Coordinates of C-alpha atoms in Angstrom, one line a residue:
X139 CA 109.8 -16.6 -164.4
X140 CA 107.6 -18.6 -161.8
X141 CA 109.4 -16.0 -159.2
X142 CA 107.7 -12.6 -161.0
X143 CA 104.4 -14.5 -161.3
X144 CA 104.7 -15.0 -157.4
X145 CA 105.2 -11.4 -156.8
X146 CA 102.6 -10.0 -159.1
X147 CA 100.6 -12.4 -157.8
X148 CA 100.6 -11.0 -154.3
X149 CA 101.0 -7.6 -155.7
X150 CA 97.7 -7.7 -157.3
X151 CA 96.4 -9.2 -153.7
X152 CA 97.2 -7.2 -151.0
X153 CA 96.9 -3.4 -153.8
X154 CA 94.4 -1.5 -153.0
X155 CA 91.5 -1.2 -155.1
X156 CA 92.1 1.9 -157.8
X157 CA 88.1 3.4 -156.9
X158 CA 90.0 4.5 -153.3
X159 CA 92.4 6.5 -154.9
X160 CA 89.1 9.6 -155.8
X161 CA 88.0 9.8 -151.7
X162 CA 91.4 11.9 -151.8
X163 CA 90.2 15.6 -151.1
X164 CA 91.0 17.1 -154.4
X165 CA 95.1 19.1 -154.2
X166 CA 96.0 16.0 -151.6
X167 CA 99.0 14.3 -153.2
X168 CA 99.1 10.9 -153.2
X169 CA 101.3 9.0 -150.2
X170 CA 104.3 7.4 -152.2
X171 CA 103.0 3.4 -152.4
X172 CA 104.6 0.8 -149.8
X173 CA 105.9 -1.7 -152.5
X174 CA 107.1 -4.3 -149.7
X175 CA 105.7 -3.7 -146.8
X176 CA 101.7 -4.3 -145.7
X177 CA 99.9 -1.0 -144.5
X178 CA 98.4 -2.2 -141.0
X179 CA 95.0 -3.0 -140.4
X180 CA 95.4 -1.1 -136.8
X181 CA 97.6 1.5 -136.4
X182 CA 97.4 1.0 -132.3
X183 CA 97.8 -1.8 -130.5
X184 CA 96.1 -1.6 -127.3
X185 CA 98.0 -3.3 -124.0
X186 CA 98.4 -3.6 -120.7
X187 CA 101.5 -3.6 -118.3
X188 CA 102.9 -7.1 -118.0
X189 CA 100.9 -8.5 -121.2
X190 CA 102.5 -9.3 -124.4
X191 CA 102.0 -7.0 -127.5
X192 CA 102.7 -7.6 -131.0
X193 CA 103.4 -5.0 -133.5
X194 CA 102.5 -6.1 -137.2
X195 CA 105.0 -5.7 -139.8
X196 CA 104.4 -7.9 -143.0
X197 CA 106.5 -7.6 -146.0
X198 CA 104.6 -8.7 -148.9
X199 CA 107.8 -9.6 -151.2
X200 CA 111.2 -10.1 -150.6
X201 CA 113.7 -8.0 -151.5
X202 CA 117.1 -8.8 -152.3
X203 CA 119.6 -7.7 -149.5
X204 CA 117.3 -6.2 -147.1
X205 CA 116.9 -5.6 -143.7
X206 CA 114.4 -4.7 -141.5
X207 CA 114.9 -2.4 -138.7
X208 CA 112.6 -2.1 -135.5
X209 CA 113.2 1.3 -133.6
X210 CA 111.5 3.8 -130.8
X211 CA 110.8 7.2 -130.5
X212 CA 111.4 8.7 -127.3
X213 CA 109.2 11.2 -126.5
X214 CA 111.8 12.7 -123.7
X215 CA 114.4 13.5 -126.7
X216 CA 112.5 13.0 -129.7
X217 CA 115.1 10.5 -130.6
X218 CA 114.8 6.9 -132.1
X219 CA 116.2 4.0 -130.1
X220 CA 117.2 0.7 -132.4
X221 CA 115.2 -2.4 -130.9
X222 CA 116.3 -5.0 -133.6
X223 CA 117.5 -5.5 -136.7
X224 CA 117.4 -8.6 -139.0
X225 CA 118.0 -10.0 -142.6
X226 CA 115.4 -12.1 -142.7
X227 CA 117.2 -15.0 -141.1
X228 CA 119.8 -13.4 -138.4
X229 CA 118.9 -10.3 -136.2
X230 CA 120.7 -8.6 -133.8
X231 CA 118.8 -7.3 -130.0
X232 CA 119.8 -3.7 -129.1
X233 CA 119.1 -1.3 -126.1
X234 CA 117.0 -2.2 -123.0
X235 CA 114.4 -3.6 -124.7
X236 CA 116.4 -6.4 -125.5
X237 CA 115.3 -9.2 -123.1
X238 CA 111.9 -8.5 -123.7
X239 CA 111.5 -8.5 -127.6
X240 CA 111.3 -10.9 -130.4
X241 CA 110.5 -11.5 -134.0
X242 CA 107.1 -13.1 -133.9
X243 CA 108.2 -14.2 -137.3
X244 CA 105.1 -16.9 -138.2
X245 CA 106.3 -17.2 -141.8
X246 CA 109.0 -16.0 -143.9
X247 CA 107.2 -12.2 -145.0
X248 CA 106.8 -12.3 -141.2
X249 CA 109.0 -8.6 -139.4
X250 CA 106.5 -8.7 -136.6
X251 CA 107.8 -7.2 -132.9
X252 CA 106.4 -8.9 -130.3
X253 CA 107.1 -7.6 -126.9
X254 CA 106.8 -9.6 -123.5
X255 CA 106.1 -8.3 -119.8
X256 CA 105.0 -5.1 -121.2
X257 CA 106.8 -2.3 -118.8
X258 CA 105.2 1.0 -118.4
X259 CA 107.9 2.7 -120.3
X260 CA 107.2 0.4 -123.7
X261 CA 104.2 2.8 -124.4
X262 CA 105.0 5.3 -127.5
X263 CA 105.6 5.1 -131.1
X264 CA 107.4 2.9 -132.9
X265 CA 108.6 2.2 -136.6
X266 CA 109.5 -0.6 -138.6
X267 CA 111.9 0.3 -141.6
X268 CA 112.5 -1.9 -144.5
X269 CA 116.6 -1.0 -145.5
X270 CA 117.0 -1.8 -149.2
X271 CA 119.0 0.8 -150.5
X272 CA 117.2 3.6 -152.0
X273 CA 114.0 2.1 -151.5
X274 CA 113.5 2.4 -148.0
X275 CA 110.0 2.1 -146.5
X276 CA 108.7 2.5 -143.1
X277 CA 105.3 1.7 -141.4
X278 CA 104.7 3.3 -137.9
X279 CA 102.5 1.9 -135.1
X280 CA 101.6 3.0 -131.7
X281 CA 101.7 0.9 -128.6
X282 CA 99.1 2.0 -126.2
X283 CA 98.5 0.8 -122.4
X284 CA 95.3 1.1 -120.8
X285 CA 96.3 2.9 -117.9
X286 CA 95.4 5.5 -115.2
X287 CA 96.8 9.4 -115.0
X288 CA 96.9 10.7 -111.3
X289 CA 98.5 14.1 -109.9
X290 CA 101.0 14.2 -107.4
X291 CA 103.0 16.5 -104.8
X292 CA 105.4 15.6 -102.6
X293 CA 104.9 16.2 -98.3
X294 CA 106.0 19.6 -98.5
X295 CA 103.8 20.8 -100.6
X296 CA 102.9 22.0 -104.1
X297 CA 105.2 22.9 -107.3
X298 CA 108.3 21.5 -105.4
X299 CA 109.7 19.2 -108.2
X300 CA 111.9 20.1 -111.1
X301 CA 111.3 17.8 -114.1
X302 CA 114.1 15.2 -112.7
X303 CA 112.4 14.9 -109.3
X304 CA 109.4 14.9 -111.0
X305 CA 110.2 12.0 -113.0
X306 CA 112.1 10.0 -110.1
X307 CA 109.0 10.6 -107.8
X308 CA 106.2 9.0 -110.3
X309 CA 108.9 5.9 -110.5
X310 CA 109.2 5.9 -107.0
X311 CA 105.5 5.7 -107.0
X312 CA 105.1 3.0 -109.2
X313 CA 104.3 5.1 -112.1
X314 CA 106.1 7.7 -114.5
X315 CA 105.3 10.8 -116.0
X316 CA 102.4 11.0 -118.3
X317 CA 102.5 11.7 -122.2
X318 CA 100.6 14.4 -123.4
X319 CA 98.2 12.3 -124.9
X320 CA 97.8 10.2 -121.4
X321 CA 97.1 13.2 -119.7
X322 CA 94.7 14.5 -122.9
X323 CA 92.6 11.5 -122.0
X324 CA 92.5 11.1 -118.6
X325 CA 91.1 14.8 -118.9
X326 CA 88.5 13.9 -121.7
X327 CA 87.6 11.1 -118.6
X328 CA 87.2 13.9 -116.2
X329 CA 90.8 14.4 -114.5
X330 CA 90.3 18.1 -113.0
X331 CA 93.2 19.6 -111.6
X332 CA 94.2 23.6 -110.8
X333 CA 97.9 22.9 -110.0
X334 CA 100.2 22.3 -113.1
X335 CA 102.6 19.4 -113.5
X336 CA 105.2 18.1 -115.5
X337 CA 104.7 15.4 -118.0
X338 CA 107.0 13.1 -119.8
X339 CA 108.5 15.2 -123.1
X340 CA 109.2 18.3 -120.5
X341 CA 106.1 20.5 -120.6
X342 CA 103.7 21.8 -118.1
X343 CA 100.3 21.6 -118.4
X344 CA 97.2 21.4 -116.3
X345 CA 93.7 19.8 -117.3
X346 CA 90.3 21.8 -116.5
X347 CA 86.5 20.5 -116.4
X348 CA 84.8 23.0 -114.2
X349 CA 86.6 26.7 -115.1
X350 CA 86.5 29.0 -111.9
X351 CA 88.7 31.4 -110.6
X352 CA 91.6 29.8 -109.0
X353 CA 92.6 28.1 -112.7
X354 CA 92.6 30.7 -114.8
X355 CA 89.1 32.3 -114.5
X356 CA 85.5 31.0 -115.3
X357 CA 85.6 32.9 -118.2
X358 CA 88.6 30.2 -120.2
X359 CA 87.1 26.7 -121.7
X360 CA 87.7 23.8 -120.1
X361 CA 90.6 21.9 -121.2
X362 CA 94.1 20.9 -120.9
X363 CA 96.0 24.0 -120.5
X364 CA 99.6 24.9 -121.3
X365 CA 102.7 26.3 -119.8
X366 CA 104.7 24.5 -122.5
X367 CA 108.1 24.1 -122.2
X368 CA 110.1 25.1 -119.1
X369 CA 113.5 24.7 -117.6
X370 CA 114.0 21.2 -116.4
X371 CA 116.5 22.0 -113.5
X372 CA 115.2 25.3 -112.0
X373 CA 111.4 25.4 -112.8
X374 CA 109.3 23.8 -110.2
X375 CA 105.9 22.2 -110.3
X376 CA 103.9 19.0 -109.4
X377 CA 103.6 15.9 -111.5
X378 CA 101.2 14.2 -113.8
X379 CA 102.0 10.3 -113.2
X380 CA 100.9 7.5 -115.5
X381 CA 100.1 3.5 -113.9
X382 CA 98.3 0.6 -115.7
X383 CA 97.6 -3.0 -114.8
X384 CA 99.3 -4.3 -111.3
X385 CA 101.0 -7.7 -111.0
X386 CA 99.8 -8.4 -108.0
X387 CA 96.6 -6.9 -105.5
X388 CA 96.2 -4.4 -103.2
X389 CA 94.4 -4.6 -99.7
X390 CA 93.7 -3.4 -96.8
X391 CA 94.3 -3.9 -93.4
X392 CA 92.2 -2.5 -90.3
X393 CA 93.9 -0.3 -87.1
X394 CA 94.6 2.4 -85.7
X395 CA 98.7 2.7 -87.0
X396 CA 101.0 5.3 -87.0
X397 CA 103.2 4.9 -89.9
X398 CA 106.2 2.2 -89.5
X399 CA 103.4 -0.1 -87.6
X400 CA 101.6 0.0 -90.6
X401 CA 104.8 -1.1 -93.0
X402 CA 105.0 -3.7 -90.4
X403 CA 101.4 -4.5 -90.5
X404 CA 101.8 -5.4 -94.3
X405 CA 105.4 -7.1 -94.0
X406 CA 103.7 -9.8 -91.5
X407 CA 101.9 -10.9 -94.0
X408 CA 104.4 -11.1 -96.4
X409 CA 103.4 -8.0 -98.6
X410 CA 104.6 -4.4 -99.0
X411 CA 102.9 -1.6 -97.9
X412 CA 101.3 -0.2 -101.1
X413 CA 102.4 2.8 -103.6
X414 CA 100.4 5.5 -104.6
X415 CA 100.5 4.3 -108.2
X416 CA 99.6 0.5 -106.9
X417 CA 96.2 2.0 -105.1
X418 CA 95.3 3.8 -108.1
X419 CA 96.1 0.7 -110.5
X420 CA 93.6 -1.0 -108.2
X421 CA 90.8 1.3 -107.9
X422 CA 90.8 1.6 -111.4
X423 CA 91.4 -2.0 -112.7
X424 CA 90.3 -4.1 -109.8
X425 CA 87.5 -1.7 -108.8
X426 CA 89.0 -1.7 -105.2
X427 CA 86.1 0.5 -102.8
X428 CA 87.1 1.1 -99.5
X429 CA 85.8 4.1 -97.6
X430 CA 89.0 3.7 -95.1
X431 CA 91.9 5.9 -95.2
X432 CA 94.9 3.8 -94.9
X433 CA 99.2 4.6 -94.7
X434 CA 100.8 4.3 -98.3
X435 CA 104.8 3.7 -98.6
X436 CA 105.5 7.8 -99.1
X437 CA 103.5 8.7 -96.1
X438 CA 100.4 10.1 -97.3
X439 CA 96.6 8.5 -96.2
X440 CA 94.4 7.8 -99.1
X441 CA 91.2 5.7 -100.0
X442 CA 89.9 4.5 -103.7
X443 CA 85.6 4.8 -103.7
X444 CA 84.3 2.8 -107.0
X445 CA 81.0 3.9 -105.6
X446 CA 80.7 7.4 -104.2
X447 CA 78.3 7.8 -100.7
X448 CA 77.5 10.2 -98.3
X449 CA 79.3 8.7 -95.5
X450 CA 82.3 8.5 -97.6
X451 CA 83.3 12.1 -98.5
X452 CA 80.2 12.9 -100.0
X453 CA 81.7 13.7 -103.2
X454 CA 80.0 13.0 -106.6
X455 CA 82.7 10.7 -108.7
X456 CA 84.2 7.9 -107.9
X457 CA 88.1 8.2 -107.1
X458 CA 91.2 8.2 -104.6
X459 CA 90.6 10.5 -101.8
X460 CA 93.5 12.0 -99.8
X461 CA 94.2 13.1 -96.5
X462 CA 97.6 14.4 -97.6
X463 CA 100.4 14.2 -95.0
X464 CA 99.8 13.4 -91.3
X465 CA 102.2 13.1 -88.6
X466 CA 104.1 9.7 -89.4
X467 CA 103.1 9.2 -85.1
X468 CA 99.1 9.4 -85.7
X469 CA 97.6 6.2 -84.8
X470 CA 94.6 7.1 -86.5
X471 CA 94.4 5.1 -90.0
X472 CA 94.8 1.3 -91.2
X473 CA 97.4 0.7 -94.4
X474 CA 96.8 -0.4 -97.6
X475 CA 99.4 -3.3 -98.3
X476 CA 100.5 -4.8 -102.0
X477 CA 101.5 -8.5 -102.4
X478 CA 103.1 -9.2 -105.9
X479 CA 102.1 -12.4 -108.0

């Protein structure tokens, strides 16, 4: 008896109130009611790479013979990968994300994920499914990093990778391949960019400020526009690579280097010479303004500008500037080196 109290008790709590149900557009039907699990307050949680992130999930009674089932959806094969499943007092780690993950689990009604060393890849959708037989429930949140979206070709120039090179080069680069809604952003922020590039689900796309002939014609919106889906082993194009938040710093070194003097440059002082995705991480998180080209670790000469000036390019917005691909023997440039923490 004292048990039914309990749970009308924190049903009457955590119900809505009944006035919500008429801000309904009139012909909506009604979402089916969560009877055990808690509707987040925040549908997104917002991150950063090597942070820890947890994902609510609160039941708000306790079923008999339930479990609760954490999984991914992959937005490369539309797929959901489990993460962890528990009873309420085992569980059971699955997939990659194992290490990494744990049930925050602060009190008994408690299915929380919580996530440590957030990795690049840990961004996307997830779900968290109450199992209880024919009354199954699921709540789904979105993990989101705070990140960067840059472009990229390889030395030989443009529309060169198929989706698998383009995928291995933005990991190689300390990066991967944007989402759509990465790239959707990072356009709304003022990515403009004529050449089209793969992103992570295996469509091409290209993102537009300033229309004008080369992209399409002055005469299409700005926007992000669309090849959509192409073949991932014979179709070629460039890549749209996503980085967040570096474990570590970037910085730069003053000469006049050709290339492997420069890696050795940064190895004598016991860093790395940086990635492409490391000098964008810092320009855009650590506000790293240099108006010196410098080597990077797949032979191209860039420089981040926080604050643009005339003797720096002359260009309006702040950025990463490139002088693309010079002979490897050019004694010409510094290096930008990366020391982890």
């Amino acid at each position: 008896m004292h048990g039914l109290l309990l749970l009308g008790c924190l049903w009457l709590l955590t119900t809505p109130p009944t006035s919500s149900i008429f801000q309904r557009p009139t012909g909506t039907p009604a979402p089916p009611r969560l009877q055990y699990l808690l509707e987040p307050l925040h549908s997104t949680v917002h991150t950063q790479r090597g942070a820890t992130a947890t994902l609510p999930c609160v039941l708000r009674a306790l079923p008999r013979n339930y479990r609760v089932k954490w999984s991914k959806v992959e937005p490369a094969n539309y797929r959901e990968s489990i993460i962890i499943i528990t009873n309420g007092l085992y569980h059971k780690n699955y997939g990659p994300l194992s290490p990494r993950v744990r049930l925050r689990h602060s009190h008994r009604y408690d299915a929380s994920l919580t996530i440590t060393d957030v990795a690049l890849e840990d961004e996307g959708r997830y779900r968290c499914q109450l199992v209880n037989g024919l009354e199954d429930e699921s709540v789904s949140l979105t993990l989101h990093l705070e990140g960067i979206v840059f472009p990229y070709q390889p030395s030989n120039g443009r529309y060169k990778f198929n989706y698998h090179e383009a995928k291995r080069a933005c990991e190689q680069q300390d990066s991967r391949l944007a989402t759509y809604q990465q790239l959707y952003k990072a356009w709304t922020e003022g990515l403009d960019w004529c050449n089209a590039g793969w992103i992570l689900d295996g469509t091409v796309h290209y993102p537009i400020i300033n229309s004008r002939e080369p992209c399409g014609g002055r005469l299409l919106l700005p926007g992000v526009r669309t090849y959509g889906a192409r073949d991932k082993q014979k179709d070629r194009f460039d890549a749209f690579c996503f980085t967040s938040a570096l474990q570590g710093s970037v910085y730069f070194i003053r000469g006049h280097l050709n290339f492997k003097e420069a890696g050795q440059a940064c190895r004598n002082h016991g860093a790395a010479i940086a990635k492409v995705g490391q000098l964008y991480s810092a320009w855009k998180f650590s506000q790293l303004d240099r108006c010196d080209g410098g080597w990077l670790a797949d032979g191209s000469v860039r420089y981040p500008i926080t604050t643009p000036r005339e003797r720096c390019g002359g260009l309006p917005d702040p950025g990463v500037r490139s002088f693309g691909f010079p002979s490897k023997e050019m004694r010409t440039y510094g290096t930008y080196c990366f020391v982890g923490k």
